[in-house]
Coordinates of C-alpha atoms and ligand atoms in Angstrom, one line a residue:
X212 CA -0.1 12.3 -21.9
X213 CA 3.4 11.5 -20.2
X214 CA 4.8 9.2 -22.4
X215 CA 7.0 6.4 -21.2
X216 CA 10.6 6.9 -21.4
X217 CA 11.9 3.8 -22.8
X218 CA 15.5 4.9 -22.8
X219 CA 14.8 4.7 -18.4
X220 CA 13.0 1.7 -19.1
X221 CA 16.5 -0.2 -19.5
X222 CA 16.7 -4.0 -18.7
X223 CA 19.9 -5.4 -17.6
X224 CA 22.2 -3.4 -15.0
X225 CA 21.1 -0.4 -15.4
X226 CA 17.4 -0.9 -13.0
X227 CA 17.4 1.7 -10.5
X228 CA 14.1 0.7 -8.7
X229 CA 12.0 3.3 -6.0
X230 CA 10.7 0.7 -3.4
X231 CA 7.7 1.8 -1.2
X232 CA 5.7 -0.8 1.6
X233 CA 2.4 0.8 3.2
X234 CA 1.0 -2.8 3.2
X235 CA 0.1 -2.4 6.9
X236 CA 1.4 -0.6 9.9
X237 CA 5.1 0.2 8.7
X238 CA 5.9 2.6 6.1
X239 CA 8.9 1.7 4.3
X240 CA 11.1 3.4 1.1
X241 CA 14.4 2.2 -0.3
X242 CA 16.4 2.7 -3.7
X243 CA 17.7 -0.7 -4.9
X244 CA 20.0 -0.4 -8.0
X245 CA 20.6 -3.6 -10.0
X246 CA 24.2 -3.2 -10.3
X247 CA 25.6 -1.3 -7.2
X248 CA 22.7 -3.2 -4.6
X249 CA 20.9 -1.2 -1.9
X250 CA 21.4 2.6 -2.2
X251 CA 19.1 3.5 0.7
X252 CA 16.4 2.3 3.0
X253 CA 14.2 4.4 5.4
X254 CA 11.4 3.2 7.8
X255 CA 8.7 4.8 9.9
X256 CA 6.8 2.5 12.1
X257 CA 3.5 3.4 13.5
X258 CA 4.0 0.8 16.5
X259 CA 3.4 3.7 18.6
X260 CA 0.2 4.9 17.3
X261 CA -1.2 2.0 17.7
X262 CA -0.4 0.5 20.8
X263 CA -2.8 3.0 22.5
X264 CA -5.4 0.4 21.1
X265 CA -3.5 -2.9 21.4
X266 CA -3.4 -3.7 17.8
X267 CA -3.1 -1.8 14.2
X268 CA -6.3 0.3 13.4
X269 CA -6.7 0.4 9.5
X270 CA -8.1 3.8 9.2
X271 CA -5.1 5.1 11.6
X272 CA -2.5 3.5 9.6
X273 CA -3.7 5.0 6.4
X274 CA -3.9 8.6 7.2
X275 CA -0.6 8.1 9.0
X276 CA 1.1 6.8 5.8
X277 CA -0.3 9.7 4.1
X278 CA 1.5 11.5 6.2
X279 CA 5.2 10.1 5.9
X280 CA 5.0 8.6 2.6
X281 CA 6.2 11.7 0.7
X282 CA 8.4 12.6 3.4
X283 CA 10.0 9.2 3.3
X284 CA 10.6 9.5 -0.8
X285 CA 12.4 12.4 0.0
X286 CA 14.7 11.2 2.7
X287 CA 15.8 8.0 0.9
X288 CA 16.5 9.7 -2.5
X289 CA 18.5 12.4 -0.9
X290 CA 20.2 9.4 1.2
X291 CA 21.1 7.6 -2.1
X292 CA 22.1 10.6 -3.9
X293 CA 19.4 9.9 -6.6
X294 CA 17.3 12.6 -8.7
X295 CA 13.9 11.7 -10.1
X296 CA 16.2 11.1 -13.3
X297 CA 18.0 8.8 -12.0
X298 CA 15.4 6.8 -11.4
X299 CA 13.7 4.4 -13.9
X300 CA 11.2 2.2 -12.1
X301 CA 8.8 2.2 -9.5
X302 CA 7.5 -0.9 -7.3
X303 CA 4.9 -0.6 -4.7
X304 CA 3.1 -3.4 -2.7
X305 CA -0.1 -4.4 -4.0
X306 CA -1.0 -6.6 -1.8
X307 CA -2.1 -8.7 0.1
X308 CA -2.5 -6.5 3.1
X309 CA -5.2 -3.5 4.6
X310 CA -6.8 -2.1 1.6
X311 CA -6.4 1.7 2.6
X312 CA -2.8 1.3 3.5
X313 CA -1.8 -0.4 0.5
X314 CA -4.1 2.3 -1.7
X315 CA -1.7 5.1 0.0
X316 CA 1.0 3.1 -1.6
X317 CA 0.0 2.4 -4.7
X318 CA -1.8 5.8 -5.8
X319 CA 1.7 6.9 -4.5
X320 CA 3.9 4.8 -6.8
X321 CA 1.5 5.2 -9.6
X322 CA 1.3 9.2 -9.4
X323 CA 5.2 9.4 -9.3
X324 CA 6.2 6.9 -12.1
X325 CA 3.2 8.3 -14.3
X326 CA 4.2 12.3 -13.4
X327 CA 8.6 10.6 -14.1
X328 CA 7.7 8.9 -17.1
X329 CA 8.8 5.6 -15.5
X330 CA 7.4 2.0 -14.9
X331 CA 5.9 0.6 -12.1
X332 CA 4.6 -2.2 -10.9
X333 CA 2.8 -3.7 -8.2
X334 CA 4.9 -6.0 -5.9
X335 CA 3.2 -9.1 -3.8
X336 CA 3.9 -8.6 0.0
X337 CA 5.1 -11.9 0.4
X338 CA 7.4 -12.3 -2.5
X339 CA 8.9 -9.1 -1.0
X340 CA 9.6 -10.9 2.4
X341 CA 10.9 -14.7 0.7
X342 CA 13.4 -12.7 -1.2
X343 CA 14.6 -10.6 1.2
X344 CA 17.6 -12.8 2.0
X345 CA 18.8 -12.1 -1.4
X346 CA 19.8 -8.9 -0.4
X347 CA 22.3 -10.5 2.0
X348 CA 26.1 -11.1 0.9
X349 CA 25.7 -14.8 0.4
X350 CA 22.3 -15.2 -0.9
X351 CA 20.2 -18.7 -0.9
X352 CA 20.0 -20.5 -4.8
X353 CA 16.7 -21.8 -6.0
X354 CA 15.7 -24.2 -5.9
X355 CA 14.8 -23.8 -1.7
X356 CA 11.8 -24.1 1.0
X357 CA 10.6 -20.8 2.3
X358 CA 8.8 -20.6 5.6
X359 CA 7.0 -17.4 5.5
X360 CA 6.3 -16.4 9.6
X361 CA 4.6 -13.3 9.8
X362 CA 1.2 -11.2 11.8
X363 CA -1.2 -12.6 8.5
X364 CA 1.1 -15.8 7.5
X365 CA 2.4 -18.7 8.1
X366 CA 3.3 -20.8 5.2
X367 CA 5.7 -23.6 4.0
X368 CA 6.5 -22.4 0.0
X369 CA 9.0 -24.2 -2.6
X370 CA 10.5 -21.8 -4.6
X371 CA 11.7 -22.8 -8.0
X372 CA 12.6 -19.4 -9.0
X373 CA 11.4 -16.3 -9.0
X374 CA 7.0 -16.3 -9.1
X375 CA 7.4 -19.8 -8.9
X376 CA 5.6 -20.9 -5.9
X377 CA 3.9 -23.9 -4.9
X378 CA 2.6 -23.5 -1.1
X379 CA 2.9 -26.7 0.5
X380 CA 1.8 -25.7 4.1
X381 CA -0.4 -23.4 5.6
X382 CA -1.9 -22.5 9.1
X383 CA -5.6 -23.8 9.2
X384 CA -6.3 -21.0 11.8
X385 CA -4.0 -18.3 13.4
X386 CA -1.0 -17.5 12.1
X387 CA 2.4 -17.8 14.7
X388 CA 3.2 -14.2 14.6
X389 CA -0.7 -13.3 15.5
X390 CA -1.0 -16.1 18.0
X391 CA 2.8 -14.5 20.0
X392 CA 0.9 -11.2 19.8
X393 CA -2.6 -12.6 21.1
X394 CA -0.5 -14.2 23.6
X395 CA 1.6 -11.5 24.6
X396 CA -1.6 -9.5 25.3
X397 CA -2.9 -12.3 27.2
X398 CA 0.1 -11.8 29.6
X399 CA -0.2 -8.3 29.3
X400 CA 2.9 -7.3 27.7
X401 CA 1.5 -5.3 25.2
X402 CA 1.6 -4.7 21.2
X403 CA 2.9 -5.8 19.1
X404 CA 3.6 -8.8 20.9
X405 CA 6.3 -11.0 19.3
X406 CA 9.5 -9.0 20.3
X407 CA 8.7 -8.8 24.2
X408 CA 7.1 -12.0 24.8
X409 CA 10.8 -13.1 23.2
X410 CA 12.4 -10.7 25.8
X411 CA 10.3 -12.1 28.6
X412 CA 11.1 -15.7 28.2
X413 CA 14.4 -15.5 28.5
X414 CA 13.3 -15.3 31.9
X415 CA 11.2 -18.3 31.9
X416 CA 12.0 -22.0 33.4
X417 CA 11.8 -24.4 31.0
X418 CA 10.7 -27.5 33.2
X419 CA 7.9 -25.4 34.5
X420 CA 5.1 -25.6 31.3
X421 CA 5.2 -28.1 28.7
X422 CA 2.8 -26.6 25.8
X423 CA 1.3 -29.1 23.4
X424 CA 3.0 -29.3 19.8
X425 CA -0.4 -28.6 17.4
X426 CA -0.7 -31.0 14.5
X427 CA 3.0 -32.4 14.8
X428 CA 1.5 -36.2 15.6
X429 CA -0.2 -36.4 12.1
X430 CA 1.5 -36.2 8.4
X431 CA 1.2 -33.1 6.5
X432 CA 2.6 -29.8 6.2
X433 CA -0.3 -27.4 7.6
X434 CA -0.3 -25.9 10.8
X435 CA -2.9 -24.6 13.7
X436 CA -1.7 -22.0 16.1
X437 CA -4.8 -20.9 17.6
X438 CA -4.9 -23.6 20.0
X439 CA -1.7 -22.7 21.4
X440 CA -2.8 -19.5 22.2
X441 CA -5.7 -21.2 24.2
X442 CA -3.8 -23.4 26.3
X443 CA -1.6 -20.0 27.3
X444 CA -5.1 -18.9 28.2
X445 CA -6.2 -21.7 30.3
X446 CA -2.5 -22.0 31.5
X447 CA -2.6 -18.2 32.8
X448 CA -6.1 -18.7 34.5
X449 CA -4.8 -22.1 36.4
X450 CA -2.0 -19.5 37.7
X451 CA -3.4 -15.9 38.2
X452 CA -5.8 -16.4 40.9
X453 CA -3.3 -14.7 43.3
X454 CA -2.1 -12.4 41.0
X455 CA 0.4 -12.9 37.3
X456 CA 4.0 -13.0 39.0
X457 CA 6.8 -11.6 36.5
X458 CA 7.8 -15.4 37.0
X459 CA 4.8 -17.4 36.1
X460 CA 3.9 -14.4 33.2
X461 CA 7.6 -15.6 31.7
X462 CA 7.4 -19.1 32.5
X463 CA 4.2 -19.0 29.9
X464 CA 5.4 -16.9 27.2
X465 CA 8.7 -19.7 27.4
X466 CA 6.8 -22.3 27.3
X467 CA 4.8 -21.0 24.0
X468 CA 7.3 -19.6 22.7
X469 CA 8.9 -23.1 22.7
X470 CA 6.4 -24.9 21.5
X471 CA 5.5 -22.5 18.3
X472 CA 9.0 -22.8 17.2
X473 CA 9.7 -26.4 18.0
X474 CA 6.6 -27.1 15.7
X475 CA 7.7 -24.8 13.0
X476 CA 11.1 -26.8 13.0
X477 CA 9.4 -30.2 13.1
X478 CA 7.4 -29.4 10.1
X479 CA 10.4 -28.0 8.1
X480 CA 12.3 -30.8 8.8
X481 CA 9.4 -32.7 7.6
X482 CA 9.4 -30.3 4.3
X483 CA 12.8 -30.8 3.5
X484 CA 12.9 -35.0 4.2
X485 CA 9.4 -34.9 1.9
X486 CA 10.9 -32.2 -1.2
X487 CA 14.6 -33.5 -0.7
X488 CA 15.6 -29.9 -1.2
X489 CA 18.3 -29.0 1.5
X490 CA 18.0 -25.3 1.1
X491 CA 15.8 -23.2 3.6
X492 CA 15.1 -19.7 3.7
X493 CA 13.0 -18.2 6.7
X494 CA 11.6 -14.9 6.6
X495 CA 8.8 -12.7 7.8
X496 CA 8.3 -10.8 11.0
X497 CA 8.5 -13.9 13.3
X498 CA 11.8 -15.0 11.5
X499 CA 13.6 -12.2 13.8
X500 CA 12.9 -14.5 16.8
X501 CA 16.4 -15.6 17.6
X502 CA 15.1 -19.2 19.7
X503 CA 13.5 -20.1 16.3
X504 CA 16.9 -19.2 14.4
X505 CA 18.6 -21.4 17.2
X506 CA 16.1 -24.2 17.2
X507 CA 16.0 -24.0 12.8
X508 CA 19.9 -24.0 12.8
X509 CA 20.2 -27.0 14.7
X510 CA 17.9 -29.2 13.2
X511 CA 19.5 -27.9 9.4
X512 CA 22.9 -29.0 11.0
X513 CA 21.3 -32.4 11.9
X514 CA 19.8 -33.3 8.6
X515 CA 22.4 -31.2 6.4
X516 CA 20.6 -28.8 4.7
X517 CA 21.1 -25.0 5.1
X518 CA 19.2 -22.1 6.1
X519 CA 19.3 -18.6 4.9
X520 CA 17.5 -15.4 7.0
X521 CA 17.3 -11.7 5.8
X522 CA 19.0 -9.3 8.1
X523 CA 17.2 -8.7 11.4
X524 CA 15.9 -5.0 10.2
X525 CA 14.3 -6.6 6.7
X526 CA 12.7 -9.6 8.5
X527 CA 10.0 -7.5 9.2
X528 CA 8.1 -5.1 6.5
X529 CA 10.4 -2.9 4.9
X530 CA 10.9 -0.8 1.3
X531 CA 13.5 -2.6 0.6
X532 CA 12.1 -6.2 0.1
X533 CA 9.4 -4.9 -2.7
X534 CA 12.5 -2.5 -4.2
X535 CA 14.0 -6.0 -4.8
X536 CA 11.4 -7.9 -5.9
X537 CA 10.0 -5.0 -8.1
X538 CA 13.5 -4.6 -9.6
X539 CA 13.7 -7.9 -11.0
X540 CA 10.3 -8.2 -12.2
X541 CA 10.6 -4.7 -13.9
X542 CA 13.9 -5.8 -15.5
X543 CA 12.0 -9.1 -16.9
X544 CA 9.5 -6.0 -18.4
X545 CA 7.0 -7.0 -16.2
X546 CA 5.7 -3.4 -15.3
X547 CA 1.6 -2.7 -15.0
X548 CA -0.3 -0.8 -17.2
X549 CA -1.2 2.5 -15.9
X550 CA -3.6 2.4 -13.0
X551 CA -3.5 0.9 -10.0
X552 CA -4.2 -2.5 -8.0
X553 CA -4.4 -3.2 -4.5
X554 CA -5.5 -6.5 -3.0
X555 CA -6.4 -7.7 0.2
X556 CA -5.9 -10.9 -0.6
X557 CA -3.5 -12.4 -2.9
X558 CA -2.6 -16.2 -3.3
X559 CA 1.7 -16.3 -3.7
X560 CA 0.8 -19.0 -6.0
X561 CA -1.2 -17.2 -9.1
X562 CA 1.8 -14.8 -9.8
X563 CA 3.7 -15.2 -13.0
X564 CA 7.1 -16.7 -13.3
X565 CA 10.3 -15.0 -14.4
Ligands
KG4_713 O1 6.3 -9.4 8.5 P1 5.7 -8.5 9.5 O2 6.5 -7.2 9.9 O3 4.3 -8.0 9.1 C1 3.4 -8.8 8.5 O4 3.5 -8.9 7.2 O5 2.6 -9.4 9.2 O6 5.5 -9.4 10.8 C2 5.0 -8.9 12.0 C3 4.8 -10.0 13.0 C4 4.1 -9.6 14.3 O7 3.1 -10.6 14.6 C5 5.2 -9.6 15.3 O8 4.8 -9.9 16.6 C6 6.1 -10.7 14.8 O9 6.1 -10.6 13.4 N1 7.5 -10.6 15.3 C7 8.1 -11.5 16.1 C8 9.4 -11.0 16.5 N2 9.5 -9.8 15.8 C9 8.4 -9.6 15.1 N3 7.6 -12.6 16.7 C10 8.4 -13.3 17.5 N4 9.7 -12.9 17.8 C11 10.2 -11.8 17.4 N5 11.4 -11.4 17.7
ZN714 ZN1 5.0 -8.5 6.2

């Protein structure tokens, strides 16, 4: 039985963590070393693949990270310099996410650390994406709000410190990256949908639509997207009978686009007058939209607090989120016993602190 090198099993500085994402339709590897930071990050994305069917297929995306996964390894080891003995943890997303992707992942991270003699663990999706802007030059101090925008999320977290998580507000229905891509389909810009209806609306008139603000006129913290996505619907029909001009097709995904980030501003706003805590950190797919950024800074300006975001390449999934998060859990001596776990769903709020 491979035993497990406890010698590579160093806490402290000397954590050099193998970080692999198969969680959905990205596959993602990088090598994050506790003392000298990012050594390497590589990312194959299977947009391609699935656009043919307008959204990700599950079976697709796990033969296709079957695939790259090894591949990947390969490439970001020989880009950090690193040998398999240089190497003394493993961290693989666990979930939550599509069962056979994540499996790809973890049997992966499992096989490897067992066949190294090195931890591993099993890293939660979303703590991956609200730590992400750690990895920037100035990174955000606990305590702080984290809006989590993503395809599967939309949540309003305080962060206390690392696994501490309290989720103050969710989406009752859709969450806002799903609803831009439902509603980029809608308009027929195709998959996935966030980045081009961004593109299109910058094309738009703003004093054409006015798109309502869901669940803004009520106290709390939870959102609703789905209806938004609706009134795009019923706003396109009012407007197509003659044919979807690029005009009217940008004047729409404006006018949503506009109203899903003003409501995601009014509730932070909300968050931070109701926590007091002035520090936000925004991150998941959705978080690369550059009107929300805009909309997010201004209102942080207004009422003083800050706002942190991870570089526009690690907003959405990538290795080198769970290389992070798995780091510092492995260097608290958090790693799994051997086996794996993979989860399709997860709550952010049952993990263990640090
Ligand atoms: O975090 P992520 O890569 O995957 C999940 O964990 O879901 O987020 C993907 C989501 C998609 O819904 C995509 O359309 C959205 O993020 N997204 C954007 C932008 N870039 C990605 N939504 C709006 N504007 C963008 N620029
Ligand atoms: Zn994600």
């Amino acid at each position: 039985m491979p035993h497990y090198d406890h010698n590579k099993e160093t806490s402290g500085n000397l954590m050099r963590v193998l970080g692999i994402e198969t969680s959905c339709d990205e596959t993602g590897v990088a090598i994050y070393d506790a003392q000298n930071g990012l050594l390497s990050d590589v990312l194959y994305s299977q947009v391609a693949m699935h656009s043919a069917y307008g959204g990700v297929v599950p079976e697709l995306a796990s033969r296709d990270h079957v695939r790259k996964l090894l591949p990947l390894i390969r490439e970001a080891m020989a880009q950090a310099g690193a040998t398999r003995e240089t190497i003394n943890g493993i961290a693989y997303t666990a979930g939550p996410g599509l069962v056979g992707a994540l499996l790809v992942g973890a049997a992966t991270g499992r096989s490897l650390a067992w066949g190294w003699g090195v931890s591993a663990i099993g890293v939660h999706h979303l703590e991956g994406h609200l730590l992400a802007p750690m990895l920037e030059a100035d990174p955000p101090q606990f305590p702080f709000i984290a809006l989590l925008v993503s395809g599967g999320h939309t949540m309003l977290i305080t962060v206390k410190g690392v696994g501490q998580y309290k989720v103050i507000g969710e989406s009752l229905d859709d969450a806002v990256g799903e609803a831009f891509d439902k509603t980029a389909k809608l308009l027929g810009l195709g998959y996935p949908g966030g980045p081009i209806l961004e593109q299109t609306a910058k094309k738009g008139d703003p004093t054409r639509f006015k798109f309502p603000r869901p669940m803004t006129d009520r106290p709390g913290l939870d959102f609703s997207f789905s209806g938004l996505k609706t009134f795009a619907m019923n706003t396109l029909h009012a407007h197509h009978l003659d044919g979807l001009s690029d005009q009217t097709q940008a004047d729409i995904a404006l006018a949503f686009q506009t109203a899903a980030v003003e409501t995601l501003a009014i509730k932070c706003q909300r968050a931070i007058g109701e926590t007091g805590i002035k520090q936000l950190v925004v991150a998941g797919g959705v978080s690369a939209n550059s009107a929300l950024r805009a909309r997010l800074n201004k209102m942080a300006q207004k009422v003083g607090a800050q706002v942190a975001y991870p570089r526009l390449k690690f907003c959405t999934d990538n290795g080198a989120m769970i290389a992070y998060a798995g780091c510092l859990r492995l260097q608290a001596g958090q790693w799994g016993p051997p086996g794996f776990e993979a989860r399709a769903r997860w709550p952010i709020d049952t993990l263990t602190a640090l």
